[in-house]
């Protein structure tokens, strides 16, 4: 069922954080420890496939999901992540921007102060190297929180 849901979701156009959550929910909501997934996006907002950069676009738009990477695996209630690994993947993918997704095994997607602090640190690092952090989405048990939509970033 998970493969079928993921296959269907990959064919869909991603137009919002809820589309990203729909794509990742079945994969991440029942995990017993926190993981951080990075979606690398090209200049058109489509998630890149390895080694392919997008064409220039005046405005960044969400696109179709093509690639992702799990960059950190944590414990039951923590998953510290560092900009180095996040942006290494993004640079390898020739990404223009990234979207972070991580889960809370407790089922409550409310971001912690550490989630907010780490995301702000990633935004600053991304600005320094020219890779924009578009959003950070926290997956819970059937629900999610977008840090961008909630005004945390």
GROMACS .gro file of C-alpha atoms in nm:
model
  153
    1UNK     CA    1   0.000   0.000   0.000
    2UNK     CA    2   0.286   0.238   0.084
    3UNK     CA    3   0.451   0.180  -0.255
    4UNK     CA    4   0.120   0.238  -0.433
    5UNK     CA    5   0.053   0.561  -0.240
    6UNK     CA    6   0.406   0.682  -0.311
    7UNK     CA    7   0.383   0.589  -0.681
    8UNK     CA    8   0.059   0.788  -0.714
    9UNK     CA    9   0.199   1.085  -0.522
   10UNK     CA   10   0.514   1.101  -0.736
   11UNK     CA   11   0.298   1.158  -1.044
   12UNK     CA   12   0.126   1.455  -0.881
   13UNK     CA   13   0.244   1.812  -0.913
   14UNK     CA   14   0.363   1.957  -0.583
   15UNK     CA   15   0.210   2.301  -0.533
   16UNK     CA   16   0.222   2.351  -0.155
   17UNK     CA   17   0.359   2.219   0.176
   18UNK     CA   18   0.050   1.998   0.205
   19UNK     CA   19   0.148   1.824  -0.121
   20UNK     CA   20   0.493   1.752   0.026
   21UNK     CA   21   0.327   1.622   0.344
   22UNK     CA   22   0.096   1.400   0.139
   23UNK     CA   23   0.396   1.260  -0.042
   24UNK     CA   24   0.600   1.193   0.272
   25UNK     CA   25   0.327   1.108   0.527
   26UNK     CA   26   0.294   0.738   0.445
   27UNK     CA   27   0.670   0.695   0.456
   28UNK     CA   28   0.739   0.884   0.779
   29UNK     CA   29   0.437   0.886   1.013
   30UNK     CA   30   0.493   0.545   1.176
   31UNK     CA   31   0.871   0.555   1.211
   32UNK     CA   32   0.998   0.484   1.564
   33UNK     CA   33   1.281   0.737   1.546
   34UNK     CA   34   1.322   1.079   1.395
   35UNK     CA   35   1.467   1.113   1.046
   36UNK     CA   36   1.540   1.421   0.837
   37UNK     CA   37   1.472   1.409   0.463
   38UNK     CA   38   1.588   1.679   0.221
   39UNK     CA   39   1.414   1.752  -0.108
   40UNK     CA   40   1.651   1.926  -0.349
   41UNK     CA   41   1.473   2.160  -0.591
   42UNK     CA   42   1.594   2.306  -0.919
   43UNK     CA   43   1.540   2.665  -1.032
   44UNK     CA   44   1.187   2.586  -1.147
   45UNK     CA   45   1.101   2.443  -0.810
   46UNK     CA   46   1.100   2.084  -0.932
   47UNK     CA   47   1.293   1.839  -0.717
   48UNK     CA   48   1.616   1.761  -0.900
   49UNK     CA   49   1.734   1.427  -1.027
   50UNK     CA   50   2.105   1.368  -0.970
   51UNK     CA   51   2.329   1.587  -1.182
   52UNK     CA   52   2.053   1.777  -1.362
   53UNK     CA   53   2.013   2.147  -1.294
   54UNK     CA   54   1.696   2.326  -1.395
   55UNK     CA   55   1.671   2.622  -1.626
   56UNK     CA   56   1.656   2.977  -1.493
   57UNK     CA   57   1.319   3.104  -1.388
   58UNK     CA   58   1.221   3.445  -1.259
   59UNK     CA   59   1.004   3.312  -0.977
   60UNK     CA   60   1.044   2.990  -0.782
   61UNK     CA   61   0.744   2.759  -0.808
   62UNK     CA   62   0.675   2.415  -0.665
   63UNK     CA   63   0.710   2.134  -0.919
   64UNK     CA   64   0.708   1.757  -0.961
   65UNK     CA   65   0.887   1.529  -0.709
   66UNK     CA   66   1.190   1.357  -0.860
   67UNK     CA   67   1.448   1.302  -0.581
   68UNK     CA   68   1.500   1.303  -0.205
   69UNK     CA   69   1.762   1.193   0.047
   70UNK     CA   70   1.749   1.088   0.411
   71UNK     CA   71   2.040   1.282   0.559
   72UNK     CA   72   1.999   1.215   0.933
   73UNK     CA   73   1.859   0.942   1.152
   74UNK     CA   74   1.810   1.021   1.518
   75UNK     CA   75   1.654   0.873   1.829
   76UNK     CA   76   1.300   0.845   1.961
   77UNK     CA   77   1.279   1.215   2.045
   78UNK     CA   78   1.576   1.392   1.884
   79UNK     CA   79   1.750   1.422   1.551
   80UNK     CA   80   2.011   1.696   1.553
   81UNK     CA   81   2.110   1.793   1.200
   82UNK     CA   82   2.389   2.003   1.063
   83UNK     CA   83   2.395   2.233   0.759
   84UNK     CA   84   2.705   2.059   0.622
   85UNK     CA   85   2.520   1.735   0.536
   86UNK     CA   86   2.204   1.911   0.422
   87UNK     CA   87   2.387   2.135   0.177
   88UNK     CA   88   2.634   1.868   0.064
   89UNK     CA   89   2.339   1.677  -0.080
   90UNK     CA   90   2.193   1.998  -0.227
   91UNK     CA   91   2.524   2.091  -0.392
   92UNK     CA   92   2.569   1.738  -0.533
   93UNK     CA   93   2.222   1.770  -0.684
   94UNK     CA   94   2.289   2.117  -0.830
   95UNK     CA   95   1.994   2.243  -0.626
   96UNK     CA   96   1.867   2.599  -0.622
   97UNK     CA   97   1.663   2.542  -0.304
   98UNK     CA   98   1.567   2.274  -0.050
   99UNK     CA   99   1.266   2.167   0.154
  100UNK     CA  100   1.333   1.985   0.483
  101UNK     CA  101   1.096   1.720   0.616
  102UNK     CA  102   1.125   1.538   0.946
  103UNK     CA  103   0.897   1.329   1.162
  104UNK     CA  104   0.798   1.329   1.529
  105UNK     CA  105   0.739   0.967   1.642
  106UNK     CA  106   0.517   1.097   1.924
  107UNK     CA  107   0.261   1.188   1.657
  108UNK     CA  108   0.256   1.556   1.761
  109UNK     CA  109   0.404   1.766   1.477
  110UNK     CA  110   0.442   2.083   1.685
  111UNK     CA  111   0.801   2.200   1.620
  112UNK     CA  112   1.037   2.223   1.915
  113UNK     CA  113   1.249   2.528   1.987
  114UNK     CA  114   1.546   2.323   1.863
  115UNK     CA  115   1.364   2.254   1.531
  116UNK     CA  116   1.305   2.628   1.486
  117UNK     CA  117   1.660   2.723   1.586
  118UNK     CA  118   1.818   2.464   1.355
  119UNK     CA  119   1.596   2.574   1.066
  120UNK     CA  120   1.697   2.938   1.112
  121UNK     CA  121   2.061   2.828   1.117
  122UNK     CA  122   2.006   2.639   0.789
  123UNK     CA  123   1.840   2.943   0.630
  124UNK     CA  124   2.142   3.158   0.722
  125UNK     CA  125   2.387   2.898   0.590
  126UNK     CA  126   2.184   2.858   0.271
  127UNK     CA  127   2.185   3.233   0.214
  128UNK     CA  128   2.565   3.230   0.240
  129UNK     CA  129   2.605   2.965  -0.029
  130UNK     CA  130   2.311   3.061  -0.249
  131UNK     CA  131   2.073   2.772  -0.175
  132UNK     CA  132   1.736   2.883  -0.037
  133UNK     CA  133   1.556   2.687   0.236
  134UNK     CA  134   1.191   2.711   0.127
  135UNK     CA  135   1.024   2.532   0.417
  136UNK     CA  136   1.065   2.280   0.697
  137UNK     CA  137   0.774   2.040   0.737
  138UNK     CA  138   0.724   1.831   1.052
  139UNK     CA  139   0.524   1.510   1.005
  140UNK     CA  140   0.311   1.372   1.288
  141UNK     CA  141   0.052   1.096   1.297
  142UNK     CA  142  -0.165   1.197   1.005
  143UNK     CA  143  -0.101   1.570   1.052
  144UNK     CA  144   0.185   1.807   0.973
  145UNK     CA  145   0.314   2.156   1.049
  146UNK     CA  146   0.486   2.382   0.795
  147UNK     CA  147   0.726   2.615   0.977
  148UNK     CA  148   0.683   2.866   0.694
  149UNK     CA  149   0.302   2.864   0.707
  150UNK     CA  150   0.303   2.890   1.087
  151UNK     CA  151   0.534   3.193   1.073
  152UNK     CA  152   0.825   3.031   1.258
  153UNK     CA  153   1.058   3.110   0.966
   0.00000   0.00000   0.00000
